[in-house]
């Protein structure tokens, strides 16, 4: 191994340079809510949740909007109050680029 190659101080990893100065010069600010939230019903490798709401229905923050449908499944809760604007297939953030059944929530 060449002498100029940096040796990691812990097993299996790299110690990268820190870049704190790029982000610690301004105060933290609230980001706010986007105009709509697209919530996939397929949250993991298990079964997709089943919607418990209808289009146009108002929902409250924390309300169950989709129930776990099987042993390996997860219920979905509203991240904020608003109304359901759609329950349809939408592109999801996944390397496959495929779309999946989602609930679209418009915040109040």
CSV table of N, CA and C in Angstrom, one decimal:
chain,number,residue,atom,x,y,z
A,1,UNK,N,0.9,-1.2,0.0
A,1,UNK,CA,0.0,0.0,0.0
A,1,UNK,C,0.9,1.2,0.0
A,2,UNK,N,0.6,2.2,-0.9
A,2,UNK,CA,1.4,3.4,-0.9
A,2,UNK,C,1.4,4.2,0.4
A,3,UNK,N,2.5,4.8,0.8
A,3,UNK,CA,2.5,5.6,2.0
A,3,UNK,C,1.6,6.8,2.0
A,4,UNK,N,1.3,7.3,0.9
A,4,UNK,CA,0.5,8.6,0.8
A,4,UNK,C,-1.0,8.3,0.9
A,5,UNK,N,-1.4,7.0,0.9
A,5,UNK,CA,-2.8,6.6,1.0
A,5,UNK,C,-3.3,6.7,2.5
A,6,UNK,N,-4.3,7.5,2.8
A,6,UNK,CA,-4.8,7.7,4.2
A,6,UNK,C,-5.4,6.4,4.7
A,7,UNK,N,-5.0,6.0,5.9
A,7,UNK,CA,-5.6,4.9,6.5
A,7,UNK,C,-6.7,5.3,7.4
A,8,UNK,N,-7.9,4.6,7.3
A,8,UNK,CA,-9.0,4.9,8.2
A,8,UNK,C,-8.7,4.5,9.6
A,9,UNK,N,-9.2,5.3,10.5
A,9,UNK,CA,-9.0,5.0,12.0
A,9,UNK,C,-10.0,4.1,12.5
A,10,UNK,N,-11.0,3.7,11.7
A,10,UNK,CA,-12.0,2.8,12.2
A,10,UNK,C,-12.3,1.8,11.1
A,11,UNK,N,-12.7,0.6,11.4
A,11,UNK,CA,-12.9,-0.5,10.5
A,11,UNK,C,-13.9,-0.2,9.4
A,12,UNK,N,-13.6,-0.3,8.2
A,12,UNK,CA,-14.5,-0.3,7.1
A,12,UNK,C,-15.1,1.1,6.7
A,13,UNK,N,-14.4,2.1,7.0
A,13,UNK,CA,-15.0,3.4,6.7
A,13,UNK,C,-13.9,4.5,6.3
A,14,UNK,N,-14.4,5.6,6.0
A,14,UNK,CA,-13.6,6.8,5.7
A,14,UNK,C,-13.9,7.9,6.6
A,15,UNK,N,-12.9,8.7,6.9
A,15,UNK,CA,-13.2,9.9,7.7
A,15,UNK,C,-13.1,11.1,6.7
A,16,UNK,N,-14.2,11.6,6.3
A,16,UNK,CA,-14.3,12.7,5.3
A,16,UNK,C,-14.1,14.0,6.0
A,17,UNK,N,-13.6,15.0,5.2
A,17,UNK,CA,-13.4,16.3,5.7
A,17,UNK,C,-14.8,16.9,6.2
A,18,UNK,N,-14.7,17.7,7.2
A,18,UNK,CA,-15.9,18.3,7.7
A,18,UNK,C,-16.2,19.6,7.0
A,19,UNK,N,-17.5,19.9,6.8
A,19,UNK,CA,-17.9,21.1,6.1
A,19,UNK,C,-18.9,21.9,6.9
A,20,UNK,N,-18.7,22.1,8.2
A,20,UNK,CA,-19.6,22.7,9.0
A,20,UNK,C,-19.8,24.2,8.7
A,21,UNK,N,-18.7,24.8,8.3
A,21,UNK,CA,-18.7,26.3,8.1
A,21,UNK,C,-19.7,26.7,7.0
A,22,UNK,N,-20.0,25.8,6.0
A,22,UNK,CA,-20.9,26.1,5.0
A,22,UNK,C,-22.4,26.2,5.5
A,23,UNK,N,-22.7,25.6,6.6
A,23,UNK,CA,-24.0,25.6,7.1
A,23,UNK,C,-24.3,26.2,8.4
A,24,UNK,N,-23.3,26.6,9.1
A,24,UNK,CA,-23.5,27.1,10.5
A,24,UNK,C,-23.4,28.6,10.6
A,25,UNK,N,-23.4,29.3,9.4
A,25,UNK,CA,-23.3,30.8,9.5
A,25,UNK,C,-24.7,31.5,9.4
A,26,UNK,N,-25.8,30.7,9.2
A,26,UNK,CA,-27.1,31.3,9.2
A,26,UNK,C,-28.0,30.6,10.2
A,27,UNK,N,-29.0,31.3,10.7
A,27,UNK,CA,-29.9,30.6,11.7
A,27,UNK,C,-30.8,29.6,11.0
A,28,UNK,N,-31.3,28.7,11.8
A,28,UNK,CA,-32.2,27.7,11.3
A,28,UNK,C,-33.6,28.4,11.1
A,29,UNK,N,-34.2,28.1,10.0
A,29,UNK,CA,-35.5,28.7,9.6
A,29,UNK,C,-36.5,27.6,9.4
A,30,UNK,N,-37.8,27.9,9.6
A,30,UNK,CA,-38.9,27.0,9.3
A,30,UNK,C,-39.0,27.0,7.8
A,31,UNK,N,-39.2,25.8,7.3
A,31,UNK,CA,-39.3,25.6,5.8
A,31,UNK,C,-40.7,25.8,5.3
A,32,UNK,N,-41.7,25.5,6.1
A,32,UNK,CA,-43.1,25.7,5.7
A,32,UNK,C,-43.5,24.4,5.0
A,33,UNK,N,-44.8,24.4,4.6
A,33,UNK,CA,-45.4,23.2,4.0
A,33,UNK,C,-45.5,23.4,2.5
A,34,UNK,N,-45.3,22.4,1.7
A,34,UNK,CA,-45.4,22.5,0.2
A,34,UNK,C,-46.9,22.6,-0.1
A,35,UNK,N,-47.3,22.9,-1.3
A,35,UNK,CA,-48.7,23.0,-1.7
A,35,UNK,C,-49.4,21.7,-1.6
A,36,UNK,N,-48.7,20.6,-1.8
A,36,UNK,CA,-49.3,19.3,-1.6
A,36,UNK,C,-48.3,18.2,-1.1
A,37,UNK,N,-48.8,17.2,-0.4
A,37,UNK,CA,-48.0,16.2,0.1
A,37,UNK,C,-48.4,14.9,-0.6
A,38,UNK,N,-47.5,14.2,-1.2
A,38,UNK,CA,-47.8,12.9,-1.9
A,38,UNK,C,-47.3,11.8,-1.0
A,39,UNK,N,-48.2,10.9,-0.4
A,39,UNK,CA,-47.9,9.9,0.6
A,39,UNK,C,-48.1,8.5,0.0
A,40,UNK,N,-47.0,7.8,-0.3
A,40,UNK,CA,-47.1,6.5,-0.9
A,40,UNK,C,-47.7,5.5,0.2
A,41,UNK,N,-48.6,4.6,-0.3
A,41,UNK,CA,-49.2,3.6,0.6
A,41,UNK,C,-48.3,2.4,0.8
A,42,UNK,N,-47.3,2.3,-0.1
A,42,UNK,CA,-46.3,1.2,0.0
A,42,UNK,C,-45.1,1.8,0.7
A,43,UNK,N,-45.0,1.6,2.0
A,43,UNK,CA,-43.9,2.2,2.8
A,43,UNK,C,-42.7,1.3,3.0
A,44,UNK,N,-42.7,0.1,2.6
A,44,UNK,CA,-41.6,-0.8,2.8
A,44,UNK,C,-41.8,-2.1,2.0
A,45,UNK,N,-41.1,-3.1,2.2
A,45,UNK,CA,-41.1,-4.3,1.4
A,45,UNK,C,-42.4,-5.1,1.6
A,46,UNK,N,-43.2,-4.8,2.7
A,46,UNK,CA,-44.4,-5.5,3.0
A,46,UNK,C,-45.6,-5.1,2.2
A,47,UNK,N,-46.8,-5.4,2.6
A,47,UNK,CA,-48.0,-5.1,1.9
A,47,UNK,C,-48.3,-3.6,2.0
A,48,UNK,N,-48.9,-3.1,1.0
A,48,UNK,CA,-49.3,-1.7,1.0
A,48,UNK,C,-50.5,-1.5,1.9
A,49,UNK,N,-50.6,-0.3,2.5
A,49,UNK,CA,-51.7,0.0,3.4
A,49,UNK,C,-52.9,0.3,2.5
A,50,UNK,N,-54.1,0.2,3.1
A,50,UNK,CA,-55.4,0.4,2.4
A,50,UNK,C,-56.0,1.8,2.9
A,51,UNK,N,-56.3,2.7,1.9
A,51,UNK,CA,-56.8,4.0,2.3
A,51,UNK,C,-58.1,3.9,3.2
A,52,UNK,N,-58.2,4.7,4.2
A,52,UNK,CA,-59.4,4.8,5.0
A,52,UNK,C,-60.1,6.2,4.8
A,53,UNK,N,-59.6,6.9,3.9
A,53,UNK,CA,-60.2,8.3,3.6
A,53,UNK,C,-60.7,8.3,2.1
A,54,UNK,N,-61.5,9.3,1.8
A,54,UNK,CA,-62.0,9.5,0.5
A,54,UNK,C,-61.5,10.9,-0.1
A,55,UNK,N,-61.6,11.1,-1.4
A,55,UNK,CA,-61.2,12.3,-2.0
A,55,UNK,C,-62.2,13.4,-1.5
A,56,UNK,N,-61.6,14.5,-1.1
A,56,UNK,CA,-62.4,15.7,-0.6
A,56,UNK,C,-62.6,15.7,0.9
A,57,UNK,N,-62.2,14.6,1.6
A,57,UNK,CA,-62.4,14.5,3.0
A,57,UNK,C,-61.4,15.3,3.8
A,58,UNK,N,-61.8,16.1,4.8
A,58,UNK,CA,-60.8,16.8,5.6
A,58,UNK,C,-60.2,15.8,6.6
A,59,UNK,N,-58.9,16.0,6.9
A,59,UNK,CA,-58.2,15.2,7.8
A,59,UNK,C,-57.4,16.0,8.8
A,60,UNK,N,-57.1,15.5,9.9
A,60,UNK,CA,-56.4,16.2,11.0
A,60,UNK,C,-55.0,15.6,11.2
A,61,UNK,N,-54.0,16.4,11.5
A,61,UNK,CA,-52.7,15.9,11.8
A,61,UNK,C,-52.7,14.7,12.7
A,62,UNK,N,-52.0,13.6,12.3
A,62,UNK,CA,-51.9,12.4,13.1
A,62,UNK,C,-53.1,11.4,12.9
A,63,UNK,N,-54.1,11.8,12.1
A,63,UNK,CA,-55.2,10.9,11.8
A,63,UNK,C,-54.7,9.7,10.9
A,64,UNK,N,-55.3,8.5,11.2
A,64,UNK,CA,-54.9,7.4,10.3
A,64,UNK,C,-55.6,7.6,9.0
A,65,UNK,N,-54.9,7.6,7.9
A,65,UNK,CA,-55.4,7.8,6.6
A,65,UNK,C,-55.3,6.5,5.7
A,66,UNK,N,-54.6,5.6,6.2
A,66,UNK,CA,-54.5,4.3,5.6
A,66,UNK,C,-54.1,3.2,6.6
A,67,UNK,N,-54.8,2.1,6.6
A,67,UNK,CA,-54.6,1.0,7.6
A,67,UNK,C,-53.7,-0.1,7.1
A,68,UNK,N,-52.9,-0.6,8.0
A,68,UNK,CA,-52.1,-1.8,7.6
A,68,UNK,C,-53.0,-2.9,7.1
A,69,UNK,N,-52.6,-3.5,6.0
A,69,UNK,CA,-53.5,-4.5,5.4
A,69,UNK,C,-53.0,-5.9,5.6
A,70,UNK,N,-51.9,-6.1,6.2
A,70,UNK,CA,-51.4,-7.5,6.4
A,70,UNK,C,-50.5,-7.6,7.6
A,71,UNK,N,-49.9,-8.7,7.8
A,71,UNK,CA,-49.0,-8.9,9.0
A,71,UNK,C,-47.8,-8.0,8.8
A,72,UNK,N,-47.2,-7.9,7.6
A,72,UNK,CA,-46.1,-7.0,7.4
A,72,UNK,C,-46.6,-5.8,6.6
A,73,UNK,N,-47.0,-4.8,7.3
A,73,UNK,CA,-47.6,-3.6,6.7
A,73,UNK,C,-47.5,-2.5,7.7
A,74,UNK,N,-47.8,-1.3,7.3
A,74,UNK,CA,-47.7,-0.2,8.2
A,74,UNK,C,-48.9,0.8,7.9
A,75,UNK,N,-49.5,1.3,9.0
A,75,UNK,CA,-50.6,2.3,8.8
A,75,UNK,C,-49.9,3.6,8.5
A,76,UNK,N,-50.6,4.5,7.8
A,76,UNK,CA,-50.1,5.8,7.4
A,76,UNK,C,-51.0,6.8,8.1
A,77,UNK,N,-50.3,7.8,8.7
A,77,UNK,CA,-51.0,8.9,9.4
A,77,UNK,C,-50.7,10.2,8.7
A,78,UNK,N,-51.7,11.1,8.8
A,78,UNK,CA,-51.6,12.4,8.1
A,78,UNK,C,-50.5,13.2,8.8
A,79,UNK,N,-49.5,13.7,8.0
A,79,UNK,CA,-48.4,14.5,8.6
A,79,UNK,C,-48.8,15.9,9.0
A,80,UNK,N,-50.0,16.4,8.5
A,80,UNK,CA,-50.5,17.7,8.8
A,80,UNK,C,-52.0,17.7,8.5
A,81,UNK,N,-52.7,18.7,9.0
A,81,UNK,CA,-54.1,18.8,8.7
A,81,UNK,C,-54.3,19.3,7.3
A,82,UNK,N,-55.4,18.9,6.6
A,82,UNK,CA,-55.7,19.4,5.3
A,82,UNK,C,-56.9,18.6,4.7
A,83,UNK,N,-56.9,18.5,3.4
A,83,UNK,CA,-57.9,17.7,2.7
A,83,UNK,C,-57.3,16.8,1.7
A,84,UNK,N,-57.9,15.6,1.5
A,84,UNK,CA,-57.5,14.7,0.5
A,84,UNK,C,-57.9,15.1,-0.9
A,85,UNK,N,-56.9,15.3,-1.8
A,85,UNK,CA,-57.2,15.8,-3.1
A,85,UNK,C,-57.2,14.7,-4.2
A,86,UNK,N,-56.5,13.6,-3.9
A,86,UNK,CA,-56.4,12.4,-4.8
A,86,UNK,C,-56.0,11.2,-4.1
A,87,UNK,N,-56.4,10.1,-4.7
A,87,UNK,CA,-55.9,8.7,-4.3
A,87,UNK,C,-55.7,8.0,-5.6
A,88,UNK,N,-54.4,8.1,-6.1
A,88,UNK,CA,-54.1,7.5,-7.4
A,88,UNK,C,-52.6,7.1,-7.5
A,89,UNK,N,-52.2,6.7,-8.7
A,89,UNK,CA,-50.8,6.3,-8.9
A,89,UNK,C,-50.0,7.5,-9.2
A,90,UNK,N,-48.9,7.6,-8.5
A,90,UNK,CA,-48.0,8.8,-8.7
A,90,UNK,C,-46.5,8.2,-8.7
A,91,UNK,N,-45.6,9.0,-9.3
A,91,UNK,CA,-44.2,8.6,-9.2
A,91,UNK,C,-43.8,8.7,-7.8
A,92,UNK,N,-42.9,7.8,-7.3
A,92,UNK,CA,-42.4,7.8,-6.0
A,92,UNK,C,-40.9,7.9,-6.0
A,93,UNK,N,-40.4,8.4,-4.9
A,93,UNK,CA,-38.9,8.6,-4.8
A,93,UNK,C,-38.3,7.2,-4.6
A,94,UNK,N,-37.9,6.5,-5.7
A,94,UNK,CA,-37.4,5.2,-5.6
A,94,UNK,C,-36.5,5.1,-6.8
A,95,UNK,N,-35.3,4.4,-6.7
A,95,UNK,CA,-34.4,4.2,-7.9
A,95,UNK,C,-35.1,3.6,-9.1
A,96,UNK,N,-36.1,2.8,-8.9
A,96,UNK,CA,-36.8,2.2,-10.0
A,96,UNK,C,-37.5,3.2,-10.9
A,97,UNK,N,-37.9,4.3,-10.4
A,97,UNK,CA,-38.6,5.3,-11.1
A,97,UNK,C,-40.1,4.9,-11.4
A,98,UNK,N,-40.5,3.9,-10.8
A,98,UNK,CA,-41.9,3.4,-11.0
A,98,UNK,C,-42.9,4.3,-10.2
A,99,UNK,N,-44.1,4.1,-10.5
A,99,UNK,CA,-45.1,4.8,-9.7
A,99,UNK,C,-45.9,3.8,-8.8
A,100,UNK,N,-46.6,4.4,-7.8
A,100,UNK,CA,-47.2,3.6,-6.8
A,100,UNK,C,-48.5,4.3,-6.4
A,101,UNK,N,-49.4,3.5,-5.7
A,101,UNK,CA,-50.6,4.1,-5.2
A,101,UNK,C,-50.3,5.1,-4.1
A,102,UNK,N,-50.8,6.3,-4.2
A,102,UNK,CA,-50.5,7.4,-3.2
A,102,UNK,C,-51.7,8.1,-2.8
A,103,UNK,N,-51.7,8.7,-1.6
A,103,UNK,CA,-52.7,9.7,-1.2
A,103,UNK,C,-52.1,11.0,-1.3
A,104,UNK,N,-52.8,12.0,-1.9
A,104,UNK,CA,-52.3,13.3,-2.0
A,104,UNK,C,-53.1,14.2,-1.0
A,105,UNK,N,-52.4,14.9,-0.2
A,105,UNK,CA,-53.0,15.7,0.9
A,105,UNK,C,-52.6,17.2,0.6
A,106,UNK,N,-53.6,18.0,0.6
A,106,UNK,CA,-53.4,19.5,0.4
A,106,UNK,C,-53.5,20.1,1.8
A,107,UNK,N,-52.4,20.6,2.4
A,107,UNK,CA,-52.4,21.2,3.7
A,107,UNK,C,-53.3,22.4,3.8
A,108,UNK,N,-53.9,22.6,5.0
A,108,UNK,CA,-54.7,23.8,5.3
A,108,UNK,C,-53.8,25.1,5.3
